[in-house]
Amino acid sequence: MITGWHRLQALLPGWFHGNKHDMSIPAEYPFDFDPTYGMTLVDLQAIRPPEAPPGFEAFWQKRYARALAVKPEPCLSPGKDTHPDWQVQDIVFTSTDNFLIGGWLLTPRKGEVNRGLVVGHGYGGRDQPEFDILVEETAILFPCFRGLSRSPHPPISPDAPWHVLHDIDDPDRYVIGGCVEDLWVAVSALLSLYPALAGHIGYSGISFGGGIGALGIPFDSRIARGHLIVPTFGDRKQWLTLPTVGSAHSVQEYAKSHAEVFENLRLFDAATAAARITVPMLAAVALFDPAVAPPCQFAVANALPKSKFNEIFILDAGHFDYPDSAMQQTALRERVGRFFRGL
């Protein structure tokens, strides 16, 4: 359910006009479908998450217990990037099934480390850490989920259209479940380096990483706050139906000859999982998005339990450039910084 709505209106005057969001939603685009899917903000606000399949919670609780038993044994080495505010280190740790997960660890050059943040990436992977996250006194871990970027693992493809299909016919082996386990083990790795951060760790993820976060956060009590940006994997029925240029397209093609895939994917529905999140959340969702359909994004955001600590931030578009993009991204970045100061 959308909360914090009027507070965001006050924070960002002029972005909202009653029920009409009249800003810079793209009117021209090179797609053969409308990335708003003909839905208004009011329509999107009315979306509710799907019902959970039988055994949903038990499925994820079992996986979490398995991930929690892993000793990540993080190995740090000097990174090639330099920054005046951050010390950059390369990191490798061991996840479930002995997958080696690579990434980066940023720590402040000045001051203490009083918070931890795990940051997930989109399906394009990651080739460097982000230096513009407005947090202080924070150790920031940027893991690359299994099979992607710094965590290659053949035969898992590093390309999104194939990665998303890896072992999709077996819920216990599906790569998306493994990526959620990588998130949990990343938290373990951060805590093994900084035990005093217990109770002060957050997660932020965009697109693919947003979907992974929605699936992982409700089952890991060590994550105290979460931020999801244009999250994918919400409302799998819609995800398998609405036209898209994102990872869902290859699964839609696969489903034409494998109708049973929908039942498997119900266990990996980010909206179903988001309804079980109990910690403060900030979700940023878009009204126009050719890669992650807005109805699927809003299914995740609207599923968050009603709470004065949960907020929804509306973007005009996701995965697409638009006139007010820089202004909205700056406002969101500042809001994210304030949000994680609460860790």
Short mmCIF file of N, CA and C in Angstrom, two decimals, residues 134-136 202 225 335-343:
data_model
loop_
_atom_site.label_atom_id
_atom_site.label_comp_id
_atom_site.label_asym_id
_atom_site.label_seq_id
_atom_site.Cartn_x
_atom_site.Cartn_y
_atom_site.Cartn_z
N LEU A 134 24.73 9.00 -1.32
CA LEU A 134 24.91 10.04 -0.30
C LEU A 134 24.79 9.47 1.10
N VAL A 135 25.78 8.66 1.48
CA VAL A 135 25.82 8.11 2.83
C VAL A 135 27.20 8.37 3.42
N GLU A 136 27.25 8.45 4.74
CA GLU A 136 28.51 8.67 5.45
C GLU A 136 28.69 7.58 6.49
N GLY A 202 21.71 -2.09 5.50
CA GLY A 202 20.61 -1.88 4.56
C GLY A 202 20.92 -2.50 3.21
N ARG A 225 16.84 -1.99 6.59
CA ARG A 225 16.14 -1.06 5.70
C ARG A 225 16.39 -1.48 4.25
N ARG A 335 16.94 11.78 -1.30
CA ARG A 335 15.98 11.08 -0.43
C ARG A 335 16.57 9.77 0.06
N VAL A 336 17.29 9.07 -0.79
CA VAL A 336 17.92 7.81 -0.39
C VAL A 336 18.96 8.05 0.70
N GLY A 337 19.73 9.12 0.55
CA GLY A 337 20.71 9.45 1.58
C GLY A 337 20.07 9.67 2.93
N ARG A 338 18.96 10.43 2.95
CA ARG A 338 18.25 10.65 4.22
C ARG A 338 17.69 9.34 4.76
N PHE A 339 17.18 8.51 3.87
CA PHE A 339 16.57 7.25 4.28
C PHE A 339 17.58 6.34 4.98
N PHE A 340 18.77 6.22 4.41
CA PHE A 340 19.74 5.30 5.00
C PHE A 340 20.48 5.90 6.20
N ARG A 341 20.34 7.20 6.42
CA ARG A 341 20.89 7.75 7.66
C ARG A 341 20.15 7.21 8.88
N GLY A 342 18.96 6.62 8.64
CA GLY A 342 18.20 6.02 9.73
C GLY A 342 18.70 4.66 10.17
N LEU A 343 19.73 4.13 9.48
CA LEU A 343 20.25 2.82 9.87
C LEU A 343 20.93 2.88 11.23
#
